[in-house]
Amino acid sequence: MNLALSAEDRAFRDEVRAFLDQSLPGYLREAGRNPTSVFTDKEHSLVWQRILHARGWAAPAWPKHYGGPGWSVMQRYIFASECARAHAPSLSPMGLRMAGPCIMRYGTEAQKAYYLPRILSGEDYWCQGYSEPGSGSDLASLQLRATPDDDDYVLNGTKIWTTHAHWANRMFCLARTRFDGMPQAGITFLLLDMASPGISVKPIITLAGEHEVNQVFFDDVRVPKTNRLGEENRGWSVAKYLLEFERGGASGAGLKSALKRLRAIAAVEADGAGNRLLDDGAFRQRLTAAEVKVLAIEMSEHRVMSALTAGGNPGPTSSMLKMQGTEAMQKLDELAIEIAAYYALAVQPDARKPASNVPAVGPAHSLFTMPRYLNNRAASIYGGSNEIQRNIIARLVLGL
Ligand SMILES: Cc1cc2nc3c(=O)[nH]c(=O)nc-3n(C[C@H](O)[C@H](O)[C@H](O)COP(=O)(O)OP(=O)(O)OC[C@H]3O[C@@H](n4cnc5c(N)ncnc54)[C@H](O)[C@@H]3O)c2cc1C
């Protein structure tokens, strides 16, 4: 499905294409083509962020006066689609798409002046301290204690599943400053320096053998009150505002490009006897069903874009897109496993590193197939599980 682009939009698209041709080096395309989860590793994503920043394009959705390009909704969509087509690495969303917009909305002038330029340039790398053992879907029950003490809060407790905490030098987190009353009314939103004494980060290794998430422990960690975002005990409003950004961003363009790749690989003779998986009727039917899903996602994205362009709000459509986008991604992962067949069973993390000496078993794409499949199982859990999104849709769309 193609959007009808105006002459100006076509000119913008061509400008983006020319920029990508010129500025996106092959090794970054390779990193973007073969991620093993929705995140690209810090090393590659930061190089790409710096290239974009030099052009003023690191934060497509930021207003111009904070260093964004001031693009229209359509221009942002074109940019995201072209980046997906070119296999540009994804940028870490925790600073650019989560902390940044919250600081713009709730930050003091001093906080804006300090943090926003550092987020744009990549000097600060953020992680998100929301979930705790026992507080995920029921986030308002969180227990990380922040005790006021002179000009500081003193933090004790733990956060879990903290993506990239081992790379981050900043964390935005939710802490409890009041234990009586409604749980939502006792939460405070804090910005932390990860080098603060008393913070320790312990790895959690995923089924794919990768280190992406962590548990973070706080042992008498002092955080200056000037690092509070918004008012004390009003952090829940900030937290909810941020989740709107976390849930957006399912990309039909990225899924389309993954589909195209699957089709190309399935079209290759697999057994030396002239047989191609693409000629198998049952496989083709599954691939076509996935294509229909991706097309539906693209159409929903266009609908959201039209609503945003008209000054509206995507509302519960963002829940629908989150659900559909993650389910389609998992379906494509299953098809990729089917294509790679037994080669997908060889899990070789070392062979995936650019200068690895480990001899690869099977076709190169199969090195990434199983870890991607395993890691992307989490996509229907993080950012608000799909069951929770279904609850939202039931309430707001179906009125149940
Ligand atoms: C790979 C990964 C990365 C993550 N990164 C981060 C991060 O960087 N920062 C961070 O703060 N958190 C992060 N998370 C945590 C994530 O947000 C939580 O895992 C998620 O909110 C679910 O919470 P939970 O794991 O406690 O599961 P639970 O809330 O205990 O849910 C368990 C199951 O019950 C279902 N369920 C729960 N409540 C309901 C309900 N009311 N109705 C129907 N079904 C329900 C859920 O859908 C789920 O299937 C990450 C998680 C993963 C897996």
CSV table of C-alpha atoms and ligand atoms in Angstrom, one decimal:
chain,number,residue,atom,x,y,z
A,1,MET,CA,0.0,0.0,0.0
A,2,ASN,CA,1.4,3.4,-1.0
A,3,LEU,CA,0.5,6.7,0.4
A,4,ALA,CA,-0.3,9.5,-2.1
A,5,LEU,CA,2.6,11.8,-1.6
A,6,SER,CA,2.5,15.5,-2.5
A,7,ALA,CA,5.3,16.9,-4.7
A,8,GLU,CA,6.9,18.4,-1.5
A,9,ASP,CA,6.8,15.0,0.3
A,10,ARG,CA,8.3,13.3,-2.7
A,11,ALA,CA,11.2,15.8,-2.7
A,12,PHE,CA,11.7,15.2,1.0
A,13,ARG,CA,11.7,11.5,0.5
A,14,ASP,CA,14.4,11.9,-2.2
A,15,GLU,CA,16.4,14.1,0.1
A,16,VAL,CA,16.3,11.4,2.8
A,17,ARG,CA,17.2,8.6,0.4
A,18,ALA,CA,20.2,10.6,-0.9
A,19,PHE,CA,21.3,11.2,2.7
A,20,LEU,CA,21.0,7.5,3.6
A,21,ASP,CA,22.9,6.5,0.4
A,22,GLN,CA,25.7,8.8,1.3
A,23,SER,CA,25.8,8.7,5.1
A,24,LEU,CA,24.8,5.2,6.2
A,25,PRO,CA,27.9,3.1,6.0
A,26,GLY,CA,27.7,-0.6,5.1
A,27,TYR,CA,28.7,-1.9,8.5
A,28,LEU,CA,25.9,0.1,10.1
A,29,ARG,CA,23.4,-1.3,7.5
A,30,GLU,CA,24.6,-4.8,8.4
A,31,ALA,CA,24.1,-4.0,12.2
A,32,GLY,CA,20.6,-2.7,11.3
A,33,ARG,CA,19.8,-5.7,9.0
A,34,ASN,CA,20.6,-8.3,11.6
A,35,PRO,CA,19.4,-7.2,15.1
A,36,THR,CA,18.6,-10.0,17.5
A,37,SER,CA,16.0,-7.9,19.3
A,38,VAL,CA,14.2,-4.6,18.7
A,39,PHE,CA,17.3,-2.8,20.1
A,40,THR,CA,20.5,-2.3,18.2
A,41,ASP,CA,23.6,-2.5,20.4
A,42,LYS,CA,24.9,0.7,21.9
A,43,GLU,CA,28.1,0.8,19.9
A,44,HIS,CA,26.3,0.9,16.5
A,45,SER,CA,23.2,2.9,17.5
A,46,LEU,CA,25.4,5.7,18.9
A,47,VAL,CA,27.5,6.0,15.8
A,48,TRP,CA,24.4,6.3,13.8
A,49,GLN,CA,22.9,8.8,16.3
A,50,ARG,CA,25.9,11.0,16.0
A,51,ILE,CA,25.7,11.0,12.2
A,52,LEU,CA,22.0,12.0,12.4
A,53,HIS,CA,22.7,14.6,15.0
A,54,ALA,CA,25.3,16.3,12.8
A,55,ARG,CA,22.5,16.6,10.3
A,56,GLY,CA,19.9,17.8,12.9
A,57,TRP,CA,17.9,14.6,12.4
A,58,ALA,CA,18.5,12.6,15.6
A,59,ALA,CA,15.1,13.4,17.1
A,60,PRO,CA,12.5,13.5,14.3
A,61,ALA,CA,9.6,14.2,16.7
A,62,TRP,CA,11.3,17.0,18.8
A,63,PRO,CA,10.2,20.6,18.2
A,64,LYS,CA,12.7,22.8,16.5
A,65,HIS,CA,13.5,25.0,19.6
A,66,TYR,CA,14.7,21.9,21.4
A,67,GLY,CA,16.9,20.8,18.6
A,68,GLY,CA,14.5,18.7,16.5
A,69,PRO,CA,14.0,19.2,12.8
A,70,GLY,CA,10.5,20.5,13.1
A,71,TRP,CA,9.1,17.9,10.6
A,72,SER,CA,5.4,17.3,9.9
A,73,VAL,CA,3.9,14.0,10.9
A,74,MET,CA,4.1,12.9,7.2
A,75,GLN,CA,7.8,13.8,7.1
A,76,ARG,CA,8.5,11.8,10.2
A,77,TYR,CA,6.6,8.8,8.7
A,78,ILE,CA,8.6,9.1,5.5
A,79,PHE,CA,11.9,9.3,7.4
A,80,ALA,CA,11.1,6.3,9.5
A,81,SER,CA,10.0,4.3,6.5
A,82,GLU,CA,13.1,5.2,4.5
A,83,CYS,CA,15.4,4.3,7.5
A,84,ALA,CA,13.7,0.9,7.8
A,85,ARG,CA,14.1,0.3,4.1
A,86,ALA,CA,17.7,1.1,4.2
A,87,HIS,CA,18.3,-1.0,7.4
A,88,ALA,CA,19.5,1.9,9.5
A,89,PRO,CA,20.1,0.8,13.1
A,90,SER,CA,17.4,1.7,15.5
A,91,LEU,CA,18.3,4.4,18.1
A,92,SER,CA,17.8,3.7,21.8
A,93,PRO,CA,14.4,5.1,22.6
A,94,MET,CA,14.9,5.6,26.3
A,95,GLY,CA,16.5,9.1,26.0
A,96,LEU,CA,15.1,10.3,22.7
A,97,ARG,CA,11.6,9.0,22.9
A,98,MET,CA,10.9,8.7,26.6
A,99,ALA,CA,13.0,10.8,28.9
A,100,GLY,CA,13.3,13.7,26.4
A,101,PRO,CA,9.6,14.4,25.8
A,102,CYS,CA,8.9,14.1,29.6
A,103,ILE,CA,11.7,16.6,30.4
A,104,MET,CA,10.3,19.0,27.8
A,105,ARG,CA,6.8,18.7,29.4
A,106,TYR,CA,7.6,18.5,33.1
A,107,GLY,CA,11.2,19.7,33.5
A,108,THR,CA,12.5,22.9,35.0
A,109,GLU,CA,14.4,25.3,32.7
A,110,ALA,CA,17.6,24.1,34.3
A,111,GLN,CA,16.7,20.5,33.7
A,112,LYS,CA,15.8,21.1,30.0
A,113,ALA,CA,19.0,23.1,29.4
A,114,TYR,CA,21.2,20.4,31.0
A,115,TYR,CA,19.6,17.1,29.8
A,116,LEU,CA,18.1,17.7,26.4
A,117,PRO,CA,21.3,18.6,24.4
A,118,ARG,CA,23.0,15.6,26.1
A,119,ILE,CA,20.2,13.3,25.0
A,120,LEU,CA,20.3,14.6,21.4
A,121,SER,CA,24.1,14.2,21.1
A,122,GLY,CA,24.1,10.7,22.7
A,123,GLU,CA,26.4,11.9,25.5
A,124,ASP,CA,23.8,10.6,28.0
A,125,TYR,CA,22.5,7.0,27.5
A,126,TRP,CA,19.3,6.3,29.5
A,127,CYS,CA,17.6,3.3,31.0
A,128,GLN,CA,14.1,3.0,32.3
A,129,GLY,CA,13.6,2.1,36.0
A,130,TYR,CA,9.9,1.3,36.2
A,131,SER,CA,9.4,-2.4,36.8
A,132,GLU,CA,10.2,-4.2,40.0
A,133,PRO,CA,9.9,-7.8,41.1
A,134,GLY,CA,6.1,-8.1,41.7
A,135,SER,CA,5.3,-4.7,40.0
A,136,GLY,CA,5.0,-4.9,36.2
A,137,SER,CA,1.5,-4.8,34.9
A,138,ASP,CA,0.5,-3.6,38.3
A,139,LEU,CA,3.1,-0.8,38.2
A,140,ALA,CA,1.5,1.4,40.8
A,141,SER,CA,2.3,-1.2,43.5
A,142,LEU,CA,6.1,-0.4,43.2
A,143,GLN,CA,8.1,-0.3,46.4
A,144,LEU,CA,11.5,1.4,45.7
A,145,ARG,CA,11.6,3.7,48.7
A,146,ALA,CA,12.7,7.3,48.4
A,147,THR,CA,13.1,8.8,51.8
A,148,PRO,CA,13.5,12.7,51.9
A,149,ASP,CA,16.7,13.7,53.8
A,150,ASP,CA,17.7,17.5,53.6
A,151,ASP,CA,18.3,18.3,49.9
A,152,ASP,CA,18.3,14.6,48.8
A,153,TYR,CA,16.1,11.5,48.6
A,154,VAL,CA,17.7,8.3,49.8
A,155,LEU,CA,16.8,5.3,47.7
A,156,ASN,CA,16.5,1.7,48.9
A,157,GLY,CA,15.1,-1.2,46.9
A,158,THR,CA,15.4,-2.7,43.4
A,159,LYS,CA,14.3,-2.5,39.8
A,160,ILE,CA,14.2,-5.4,37.3
A,161,TRP,CA,14.3,-6.0,33.6
A,162,THR,CA,16.1,-2.8,33.2
A,163,THR,CA,17.1,-2.8,29.5
A,164,HIS,CA,20.7,-1.6,28.9
A,165,ALA,CA,21.3,-0.5,32.5
A,166,HIS,CA,24.8,-1.9,32.2
A,167,TRP,CA,25.5,0.7,29.4
A,168,ALA,CA,23.5,3.6,30.7
A,169,ASN,CA,24.9,6.6,32.6
A,170,ARG,CA,21.4,7.9,33.4
A,171,MET,CA,18.2,6.3,34.6
A,172,PHE,CA,14.7,7.8,34.9
A,173,CYS,CA,12.8,5.9,37.6
A,174,LEU,CA,9.7,5.8,39.7
A,175,ALA,CA,10.1,5.7,43.5
A,176,ARG,CA,7.7,5.6,46.4
A,177,THR,CA,7.6,8.7,48.6
A,178,ARG,CA,4.4,7.9,50.4
A,179,PHE,CA,3.1,4.6,51.6
A,180,ASP,CA,-0.5,5.5,52.7
A,181,GLY,CA,-3.5,6.4,50.5
A,182,MET,CA,-3.9,5.5,46.8
A,183,PRO,CA,-0.7,3.8,45.5
A,184,GLN,CA,-0.7,6.1,42.4
A,185,ALA,CA,-0.6,9.2,44.7
A,186,GLY,CA,2.7,8.3,46.4
A,187,ILE,CA,5.0,8.0,43.5
A,188,THR,CA,7.8,10.4,42.5
A,189,PHE,CA,9.7,10.5,39.2
A,190,LEU,CA,13.5,10.9,39.6
A,191,LEU,CA,16.4,11.3,37.2
A,192,LEU,CA,19.5,9.4,38.4
A,193,ASP,CA,23.2,9.4,37.7
A,194,MET,CA,24.0,5.7,37.3
A,195,ALA,CA,27.5,6.4,38.8
A,196,SER,CA,25.9,7.3,42.2
A,197,PRO,CA,27.4,5.3,45.1
A,198,GLY,CA,25.1,2.5,46.2
A,199,ILE,CA,23.8,1.5,42.7
A,200,SER,CA,24.7,-2.0,41.5
A,201,VAL,CA,23.7,-3.6,38.2
A,202,LYS,CA,23.4,-7.4,37.9
A,203,PRO,CA,23.0,-9.0,34.5
A,204,ILE,CA,20.0,-11.2,33.5
A,205,ILE,CA,21.1,-13.4,30.6
A,206,THR,CA,18.2,-14.1,28.2
A,207,LEU,CA,17.4,-17.5,26.6
A,208,ALA,CA,19.3,-16.2,23.5
A,209,GLY,CA,22.4,-16.1,25.7
A,210,GLU,CA,22.5,-12.3,25.5
A,211,HIS,CA,22.9,-9.5,28.1
A,212,GLU,CA,20.2,-6.9,27.4
A,213,VAL,CA,18.3,-6.7,30.7
A,214,ASN,CA,19.4,-6.3,34.3
A,215,GLN,CA,18.3,-6.1,37.9
A,216,VAL,CA,19.4,-2.9,39.6
A,217,PHE,CA,19.9,-2.6,43.3
A,218,PHE,CA,19.8,0.6,45.4
A,219,ASP,CA,21.5,0.7,48.7
A,220,ASP,CA,21.2,4.2,50.4
A,221,VAL,CA,21.6,5.9,47.0
A,222,ARG,CA,21.4,9.7,47.4
A,223,VAL,CA,19.6,11.6,44.7
A,224,PRO,CA,19.4,15.4,44.9
A,225,LYS,CA,15.9,16.8,45.0
A,226,THR,CA,16.7,19.0,42.1
A,227,ASN,CA,16.7,15.7,40.0
A,228,ARG,CA,13.0,15.3,40.6
A,229,LEU,CA,10.8,15.6,37.5
A,230,GLY,CA,7.5,17.2,38.4
A,231,GLU,CA,6.2,17.4,41.9
A,232,GLU,CA,6.7,15.0,44.8
A,233,ASN,CA,4.0,12.3,44.8
A,234,ARG,CA,2.8,13.3,41.3
A,235,GLY,CA,5.2,11.1,39.4
A,236,TRP,CA,2.3,8.9,38.2
A,237,SER,CA,1.2,11.6,35.7
A,238,VAL,CA,4.7,11.8,34.3
A,239,ALA,CA,4.9,8.0,34.1
A,240,LYS,CA,1.7,7.8,32.2
A,241,TYR,CA,2.7,10.6,29.8
A,242,LEU,CA,5.9,8.7,29.1
A,243,LEU,CA,4.1,5.4,28.4
A,244,GLU,CA,2.3,7.1,25.5
A,245,PHE,CA,5.6,7.4,23.8
A,246,GLU,CA,6.8,3.9,24.7
A,247,ARG,CA,3.7,2.3,23.1
A,248,GLY,CA,3.8,4.2,19.8
A,249,GLY,CA,6.2,3.3,17.1
A,250,ALA,CA,5.2,-0.1,15.6
A,251,SER,CA,6.6,0.1,12.2
A,252,GLY,CA,4.8,-1.3,9.2
A,253,ALA,CA,7.8,-0.3,7.1
A,254,GLY,CA,10.2,-2.4,9.2
A,255,LEU,CA,7.9,-5.4,9.1
A,256,LYS,CA,7.5,-5.0,5.3
A,257,SER,CA,11.2,-5.0,4.8
A,258,ALA,CA,11.5,-8.2,7.0
A,259,LEU,CA,8.8,-9.8,4.9
A,260,LYS,CA,10.6,-9.0,1.7
A,261,ARG,CA,13.7,-10.5,3.0
A,262,LEU,CA,11.9,-13.7,4.1
A,263,ARG,CA,10.3,-14.0,0.7
A,264,ALA,CA,13.7,-13.6,-1.0
A,265,ILE,CA,15.4,-16.3,1.2
A,266,ALA,CA,12.4,-18.7,0.7
A,267,ALA,CA,12.9,-18.2,-3.0
A,268,VAL,CA,16.4,-19.7,-2.9
A,269,GLU,CA,16.8,-23.4,-3.8
A,270,ALA,CA,17.3,-25.1,-0.4
A,271,ASP,CA,18.2,-28.8,-1.1
A,272,GLY,CA,20.3,-29.0,-4.3
A,273,ALA,CA,17.3,-30.6,-6.0
A,274,GLY,CA,15.7,-27.5,-7.3
A,275,ASN,CA,13.1,-27.3,-4.5
A,276,ARG,CA,12.2,-23.9,-3.0
A,277,LEU,CA,10.2,-23.3,0.1
A,278,LEU,CA,8.3,-20.7,-1.7
A,279,ASP,CA,6.8,-23.4,-4.0
A,280,ASP,CA,5.3,-25.1,-1.0
A,281,GLY,CA,1.6,-24.2,-0.9
A,282,ALA,CA,1.2,-24.5,2.8
A,283,PHE,CA,4.3,-22.2,3.5
A,284,ARG,CA,3.1,-19.7,0.9
A,285,GLN,CA,-0.3,-19.5,2.6
A,286,ARG,CA,1.3,-18.7,5.9
A,287,LEU,CA,3.5,-16.1,4.3
A,288,THR,CA,0.5,-14.5,2.6
A,289,ALA,CA,-1.4,-14.4,5.9
A,290,ALA,CA,1.5,-12.6,7.5
A,291,GLU,CA,1.5,-10.1,4.5
A,292,VAL,CA,-2.2,-9.4,5.1
A,293,LYS,CA,-1.4,-8.7,8.8
A,294,VAL,CA,1.4,-6.3,7.9
A,295,LEU,CA,-0.8,-4.5,5.3
A,296,ALA,CA,-3.5,-4.0,8.0
A,297,ILE,CA,-0.9,-2.6,10.3
A,298,GLU,CA,0.3,-0.2,7.7
A,299,MET,CA,-3.3,1.0,7.1
A,300,SER,CA,-3.8,1.5,10.8
A,301,GLU,CA,-0.6,3.5,10.9
A,302,HIS,CA,-1.8,5.7,8.1
A,303,ARG,CA,-5.0,6.2,10.0
A,304,VAL,CA,-3.1,7.3,13.1
A,305,MET,CA,-1.0,9.6,11.0
A,306,SER,CA,-4.1,11.3,9.5
A,307,ALA,CA,-5.5,11.7,13.0
A,308,LEU,CA,-2.2,13.3,14.2
A,309,THR,CA,-2.0,15.5,11.2
A,310,ALA,CA,-5.5,16.8,11.9
A,311,GLY,CA,-4.3,17.6,15.5
A,312,GLY,CA,-6.0,14.6,17.1
A,313,ASN,CA,-4.8,11.8,19.3
A,314,PRO,CA,-4.3,8.2,18.3
A,315,GLY,CA,-6.2,7.1,21.4
A,316,PRO,CA,-6.6,3.3,21.8
A,317,THR,CA,-5.4,2.7,18.2
A,318,SER,CA,-1.8,2.8,19.7
A,319,SER,CA,-2.8,-0.2,21.9
A,320,MET,CA,-4.1,-2.0,18.8
A,321,LEU,CA,-0.9,-1.2,16.9
A,322,LYS,CA,1.3,-2.3,19.7
A,323,MET,CA,-0.5,-5.6,19.9
A,324,GLN,CA,-0.8,-6.2,16.1
A,325,GLY,CA,2.8,-5.0,15.5
A,326,THR,CA,4.4,-7.3,18.1
A,327,GLU,CA,2.2,-10.3,17.0
A,328,ALA,CA,3.1,-9.8,13.4
A,329,MET,CA,6.8,-9.6,14.3
A,330,GLN,CA,6.6,-12.9,16.2
A,331,LYS,CA,4.8,-14.5,13.2
A,332,LEU,CA,7.6,-13.4,10.9
A,333,ASP,CA,10.2,-14.8,13.4
A,334,GLU,CA,8.3,-18.2,13.2
A,335,LEU,CA,8.4,-18.1,9.4
A,336,ALA,CA,12.2,-17.3,9.6
A,337,ILE,CA,12.7,-20.3,11.8
A,338,GLU,CA,10.8,-22.5,9.3
A,339,ILE,CA,13.0,-21.2,6.5
A,340,ALA,CA,16.3,-21.7,8.3
A,341,ALA,CA,15.2,-25.1,9.5
A,342,TYR,CA,17.8,-27.0,11.5
A,343,TYR,CA,20.4,-24.3,10.9
A,344,ALA,CA,18.4,-22.1,13.3
A,345,LEU,CA,19.3,-24.5,16.1
A,346,ALA,CA,23.0,-23.6,16.0
A,347,VAL,CA,23.1,-20.8,18.5
A,348,GLN,CA,26.5,-19.1,18.1
A,349,PRO,CA,26.7,-15.7,19.8
A,350,ASP,CA,30.4,-15.3,19.0
A,351,ALA,CA,29.9,-15.9,15.3
A,352,ARG,CA,27.5,-12.9,15.2
A,353,LYS,CA,30.2,-10.4,16.2
A,354,PRO,CA,31.7,-8.6,13.2
A,355,ALA,CA,35.3,-9.8,13.4
A,356,SER,CA,34.5,-13.3,14.7
A,357,ASN,CA,36.7,-16.3,13.9
A,358,VAL,CA,34.0,-18.8,14.8
A,359,PRO,CA,33.1,-20.7,11.6
A,360,ALA,CA,29.4,-20.1,10.9
A,361,VAL,CA,27.2,-23.1,10.6
A,362,GLY,CA,24.6,-22.8,7.8
A,363,PRO,CA,23.5,-19.7,5.8
A,364,ALA,CA,24.5,-16.4,7.5
A,365,HIS,CA,21.0,-15.2,8.1
A,366,SER,CA,20.3,-18.3,10.2
A,367,LEU,CA,22.9,-17.1,12.9
A,368,PHE,CA,20.4,-14.4,13.8
A,369,THR,CA,17.1,-16.3,13.4
A,370,MET,CA,16.9,-18.2,16.7
A,371,PRO,CA,18.1,-15.3,19.0
A,372,ARG,CA,15.7,-12.9,17.3
A,373,TYR,CA,12.9,-15.4,17.7
A,374,LEU,CA,13.7,-15.9,21.4
A,375,ASN,CA,14.2,-12.2,22.2
A,376,ASN,CA,11.1,-11.0,20.4
A,377,ARG,CA,8.9,-13.3,22.5
A,378,ALA,CA,9.3,-10.5,25.0
A,379,ALA,CA,7.9,-7.9,22.7
A,380,SER,CA,4.3,-8.9,23.7
A,381,ILE,CA,5.3,-8.4,27.3
A,382,TYR,CA,7.3,-5.2,27.6
A,383,GLY,CA,5.8,-1.7,27.1
A,384,GLY,CA,2.5,-3.0,28.7
A,385,SER,CA,1.7,-6.7,27.9
A,386,ASN,CA,-0.6,-7.5,25.0
A,387,GLU,CA,-3.2,-8.8,27.5
A,388,ILE,CA,-3.2,-5.3,29.2
A,389,GLN,CA,-3.6,-3.7,25.7
A,390,ARG,CA,-6.6,-6.0,25.1
A,391,ASN,CA,-8.1,-4.8,28.3
A,392,ILE,CA,-7.7,-1.2,27.2
A,393,ILE,CA,-9.3,-2.0,23.8
A,394,ALA,CA,-12.2,-3.8,25.5
A,395,ARG,CA,-12.8,-0.8,27.7
A,396,LEU,CA,-12.2,2.1,25.4
A,397,VAL,CA,-13.3,0.7,22.0
A,398,LEU,CA,-15.8,-2.0,22.8
A,399,GLY,CA,-17.2,-0.3,25.9
A,400,LEU,CA,-17.1,-3.5,27.9
B,1,LIG,C1,13.0,-8.0,27.5
B,1,LIG,C2,12.3,-7.1,28.5
B,1,LIG,C3,12.7,-5.8,28.6
B,1,LIG,C4,12.2,-5.0,29.6
B,1,LIG,N1,12.7,-3.7,29.7
B,1,LIG,C5,12.2,-3.0,30.8
B,1,LIG,C6,12.8,-1.7,31.1
B,1,LIG,O1,13.8,-1.3,30.4
B,1,LIG,N2,12.4,-1.0,32.1
B,1,LIG,C7,11.3,-1.4,32.9
B,1,LIG,O2,10.9,-0.7,33.8
B,1,LIG,N3,10.7,-2.6,32.6
B,1,LIG,C8,11.1,-3.4,31.6
B,1,LIG,N4,10.5,-4.6,31.3
B,1,LIG,C9,9.5,-5.0,32.2
B,1,LIG,C10,8.1,-5.1,31.5
B,1,LIG,O3,7.5,-3.8,31.4
B,1,LIG,C11,7.2,-6.0,32.4
B,1,LIG,O4,7.7,-7.3,32.2
B,1,LIG,C12,5.8,-6.0,31.9
B,1,LIG,O5,5.2,-4.8,32.3
B,1,LIG,C13,5.0,-7.1,32.6
B,1,LIG,O6,5.2,-7.2,34.0
B,1,LIG,P1,5.6,-8.5,34.7
B,1,LIG,O7,6.8,-9.1,34.0
B,1,LIG,O8,5.8,-8.2,36.2
B,1,LIG,O9,4.4,-9.5,34.5
B,1,LIG,P2,3.0,-9.6,35.3
B,1,LIG,O10,2.5,-8.2,35.4
B,1,LIG,O11,3.2,-10.3,36.5
B,1,LIG,O12,2.2,-10.4,34.2
B,1,LIG,C14,2.3,-11.8,34.1
B,1,LIG,C15,1.2,-12.3,33.1
B,1,LIG,O13,-0.1,-11.9,33.5
B,1,LIG,C16,-0.8,-11.1,32.6
B,1,LIG,N5,-1.6,-10.1,33.3
B,1,LIG,C17,-1.2,-9.3,34.3
B,1,LIG,N6,-2.2,-8.5,34.7
B,1,LIG,C18,-3.2,-8.8,33.9
B,1,LIG,C19,-4.6,-8.2,33.8
B,1,LIG,N7,-5.0,-7.2,34.6
B,1,LIG,N8,-5.4,-8.8,32.8
B,1,LIG,C20,-5.0,-9.8,32.0
B,1,LIG,N9,-3.7,-10.3,32.1
B,1,LIG,C21,-2.9,-9.8,33.0
B,1,LIG,C22,0.3,-10.4,31.8
B,1,LIG,O14,-0.1,-10.1,30.5
B,1,LIG,C23,1.4,-11.5,31.7
B,1,LIG,O15,1.1,-12.4,30.7
B,1,LIG,C24,11.1,-5.4,30.4
B,1,LIG,C25,10.6,-6.7,30.2
B,1,LIG,C26,11.2,-7.6,29.2
B,1,LIG,C27,10.7,-9.0,29.1
